[in-house]
Short mmCIF file of C-alpha atoms in Angstrom, two decimals:
data_model
loop_
_atom_site.label_atom_id
_atom_site.label_comp_id
_atom_site.label_asym_id
_atom_site.label_seq_id
_atom_site.Cartn_x
_atom_site.Cartn_y
_atom_site.Cartn_z
CA GLY Q 297 26.63 7.42 -10.23
CA SER Q 298 25.44 5.06 -8.01
CA HIS Q 299 25.83 1.56 -8.39
CA LEU Q 300 22.75 0.40 -8.27
CA THR Q 301 21.62 0.35 -11.30
CA PRO Q 302 23.94 -3.17 -12.20
CA MET Q 303 22.73 -4.49 -9.67
CA LEU Q 304 19.18 -3.98 -10.43
CA ILE Q 305 19.83 -5.74 -13.74
CA ARG Q 306 22.19 -8.66 -11.99
CA ALA Q 307 19.16 -9.64 -10.04
CA ARG Q 308 16.76 -9.40 -13.20
CA VAL Q 309 18.90 -11.81 -14.86
CA LEU Q 310 19.61 -14.17 -11.94
CA VAL Q 311 16.23 -14.45 -12.00
CA ASP Q 312 15.73 -14.92 -15.69
CA LEU Q 313 18.64 -17.44 -15.35
CA GLY Q 314 16.92 -19.75 -12.98
CA ARG Q 315 19.16 -18.47 -9.71
CA PRO Q 316 16.64 -16.48 -7.58
CA GLU Q 317 18.31 -17.56 -4.94
CA GLU Q 318 21.41 -15.45 -5.71
CA ALA Q 319 18.92 -12.68 -6.63
CA LEU Q 320 17.18 -12.63 -3.27
CA GLU Q 321 20.65 -12.00 -1.47
CA LEU Q 322 22.04 -8.78 -4.04
CA VAL Q 323 17.71 -7.23 -3.44
CA GLN Q 324 18.76 -7.76 0.41
CA LYS Q 325 22.15 -6.12 -0.41
CA ALA Q 326 20.44 -3.21 -2.63
CA ARG Q 327 17.97 -2.89 -0.01
CA ASP Q 328 20.95 -2.07 3.00
CA GLU Q 329 22.38 0.14 0.78
CA PHE Q 330 19.73 1.94 -1.00
CA GLY Q 331 16.42 1.42 1.49
CA ASP Q 332 16.88 4.70 3.54
CA ARG Q 333 17.41 6.64 -0.13
CA GLU Q 334 14.32 9.05 -0.15
CA ASP Q 335 14.29 9.38 -4.05
CA TYR Q 336 12.00 5.83 -4.71
CA GLU Q 337 12.58 6.07 -8.87
CA VAL Q 338 16.15 5.14 -7.80
CA LEU Q 339 14.78 1.96 -6.60
CA THR Q 340 12.40 1.26 -10.06
CA GLY Q 341 12.70 -2.51 -10.29
CA LEU Q 342 13.85 -3.59 -6.62
CA TYR Q 343 11.20 -4.86 -5.63
CA LEU Q 344 9.56 -6.09 -8.88
CA ALA Q 345 13.11 -7.92 -9.50
CA GLN Q 346 12.87 -9.59 -5.41
CA GLY Q 347 8.53 -10.50 -6.46
CA ARG Q 348 9.47 -12.34 -9.41
CA ALA Q 349 12.57 -13.82 -7.66
CA TYR Q 350 10.50 -14.80 -4.44
CA GLY Q 351 7.47 -16.35 -7.18
CA GLU Q 352 10.32 -18.74 -8.53
CA LEU Q 353 11.02 -19.90 -5.36
CA GLY Q 354 6.60 -20.84 -4.87
CA GLN Q 355 6.29 -17.58 -1.86
CA ALA Q 356 3.64 -16.57 -3.28
CA GLU Q 357 2.99 -14.17 0.13
CA PRO Q 358 6.32 -12.36 -0.26
CA ALA Q 359 6.20 -12.11 -3.93
CA ILE Q 360 2.98 -10.25 -3.78
CA GLU Q 361 3.88 -8.06 -1.13
CA ALA Q 362 6.84 -7.24 -2.80
CA PHE Q 363 4.72 -6.30 -6.48
CA GLN Q 364 2.32 -4.42 -4.36
CA ARG Q 365 5.04 -2.27 -3.00
CA GLU Q 366 6.90 -2.38 -6.15
CA ILE Q 367 2.96 -0.94 -8.13
CA GLU Q 368 3.38 1.93 -4.55
CA LEU Q 369 6.47 2.80 -5.85
CA ASN Q 370 5.73 3.15 -9.68
CA PRO Q 371 2.24 2.99 -10.40
CA GLU Q 372 3.27 4.04 -13.91
CA GLU Q 373 5.12 0.92 -13.95
CA LEU Q 374 3.20 -2.16 -15.93
CA ALA Q 375 5.59 -5.77 -15.34
CA PRO Q 376 4.41 -5.84 -11.44
CA TYR Q 377 0.55 -5.42 -11.93
CA THR Q 378 0.57 -8.36 -13.90
CA HIS Q 379 3.01 -10.60 -12.22
CA LEU Q 380 0.63 -9.78 -9.24
CA ALA Q 381 -2.29 -10.85 -10.85
CA LEU Q 382 -0.61 -13.50 -12.34
CA ILE Q 383 0.48 -14.76 -8.73
CA TYR Q 384 -3.49 -13.83 -7.90
CA ALA Q 385 -4.67 -16.58 -10.47
CA LEU Q 386 -2.12 -19.24 -9.73
CA LEU Q 387 -3.74 -19.14 -5.90
CA GLY Q 388 -7.01 -19.46 -7.75
CA ASP Q 389 -7.91 -15.58 -6.14
CA GLY Q 390 -9.80 -14.94 -9.77
CA PRO Q 391 -11.16 -11.47 -7.66
CA GLY Q 392 -8.01 -9.98 -6.91
CA ALA Q 393 -6.39 -11.24 -10.02
CA GLY Q 394 -8.99 -8.76 -12.04
CA LYS Q 395 -9.03 -6.51 -9.30
CA THR Q 396 -4.89 -5.39 -10.08
CA LEU Q 397 -4.94 -5.66 -13.86
CA GLN Q 398 -8.32 -3.32 -13.26
CA LYS Q 399 -6.20 -0.94 -11.45
CA MET Q 400 -3.47 -1.12 -13.92
CA VAL Q 401 -5.52 0.05 -16.70
CA GLU Q 402 -7.53 2.65 -14.19
CA GLU Q 403 -3.75 4.10 -12.79
CA ASN Q 404 -2.64 3.36 -16.96
CA PRO Q 405 -5.09 4.36 -19.76
CA SER Q 406 -3.37 3.59 -22.30
CA PRO Q 407 -3.59 1.41 -25.41
CA GLY Q 408 -0.50 -0.68 -23.85
CA SER Q 409 -2.21 -1.54 -20.35
CA TYR Q 410 -4.90 -2.52 -22.14
CA ALA Q 411 -3.16 -4.93 -24.36
CA GLU Q 412 -1.27 -5.82 -21.17
CA ALA Q 413 -4.26 -7.10 -19.66
CA VAL Q 414 -5.44 -8.43 -22.40
CA ARG Q 415 -2.40 -10.56 -22.69
CA THR Q 416 -2.32 -11.24 -19.10
CA LEU Q 417 -5.91 -11.87 -19.16
CA ARG Q 418 -5.44 -14.66 -21.86
CA LEU Q 419 -1.99 -15.99 -20.29
CA MET Q 420 -4.29 -16.89 -17.17
CA GLY Q 421 -6.98 -18.61 -19.43
CA ASP Q 422 -9.69 -15.96 -18.65
CA LYS Q 423 -10.36 -15.48 -22.68
CA ARG Q 424 -14.10 -14.16 -21.53
CA SER Q 425 -12.63 -10.94 -20.13
CA ALA Q 426 -9.87 -10.60 -22.08
CA SER Q 427 -12.31 -9.78 -25.12
CA ILE Q 428 -14.73 -8.02 -23.20
CA VAL Q 429 -11.31 -5.47 -22.31
CA LEU Q 430 -10.21 -6.06 -26.08
CA ARG Q 431 -13.34 -4.81 -27.01
CA ASP Q 432 -14.01 -1.94 -25.16
CA ALA Q 433 -10.24 -0.67 -25.59
CA GLN Q 434 -10.60 -0.88 -28.98
CA GLN Q 435 -13.46 1.13 -28.95
CA ARG Q 436 -11.52 3.75 -26.74
CA TRP Q 437 -9.02 3.25 -29.07
CA PRO Q 438 -9.98 2.21 -32.60
CA ASP Q 439 -6.21 3.44 -34.33
CA SER Q 440 -4.17 1.09 -32.38
CA ASP Q 441 -2.15 -0.84 -33.71
CA GLU Q 442 -0.91 -2.24 -30.48
CA LEU Q 443 -4.60 -3.12 -30.47
CA LYS Q 444 -5.18 -4.69 -33.69
CA ALA Q 445 -2.42 -7.08 -33.24
CA LEU Q 446 -4.40 -8.74 -30.44
CA GLY Q 447 -7.02 -9.60 -32.90
CA GLY Q 448 -11.46 -9.71 -31.68
#
């Protein structure tokens, strides 16, 4: 098996520990070793870790590029969308954040993705949009416990 997975886990842990520079070094090492692979699933999470590390360092542009790349490779993963939306929100780009979350729920029409969109909108302080999205989702999936847990 490949030793990419442990590298990715270590990169994620380094970001969580507040050591983004080390995480970026590890991501670069992984890209050097595995970047030419055709089986992109192998790279799942690589650009997410890279984007989070750049985000921690306050480097918005490379973070945005990394999250967009992760979304291209793994459109069913929700985390890159929410991280990307939050960076747009921090940059004052509300429409960019909204479009990103819209794309997330269109690519992944499920109670889970809608719940993630609601949580992200609330985190951004956009309670009005969060309420609208939640109401729509609850109409589509009235029996979803995850959506019920978010209230009304």
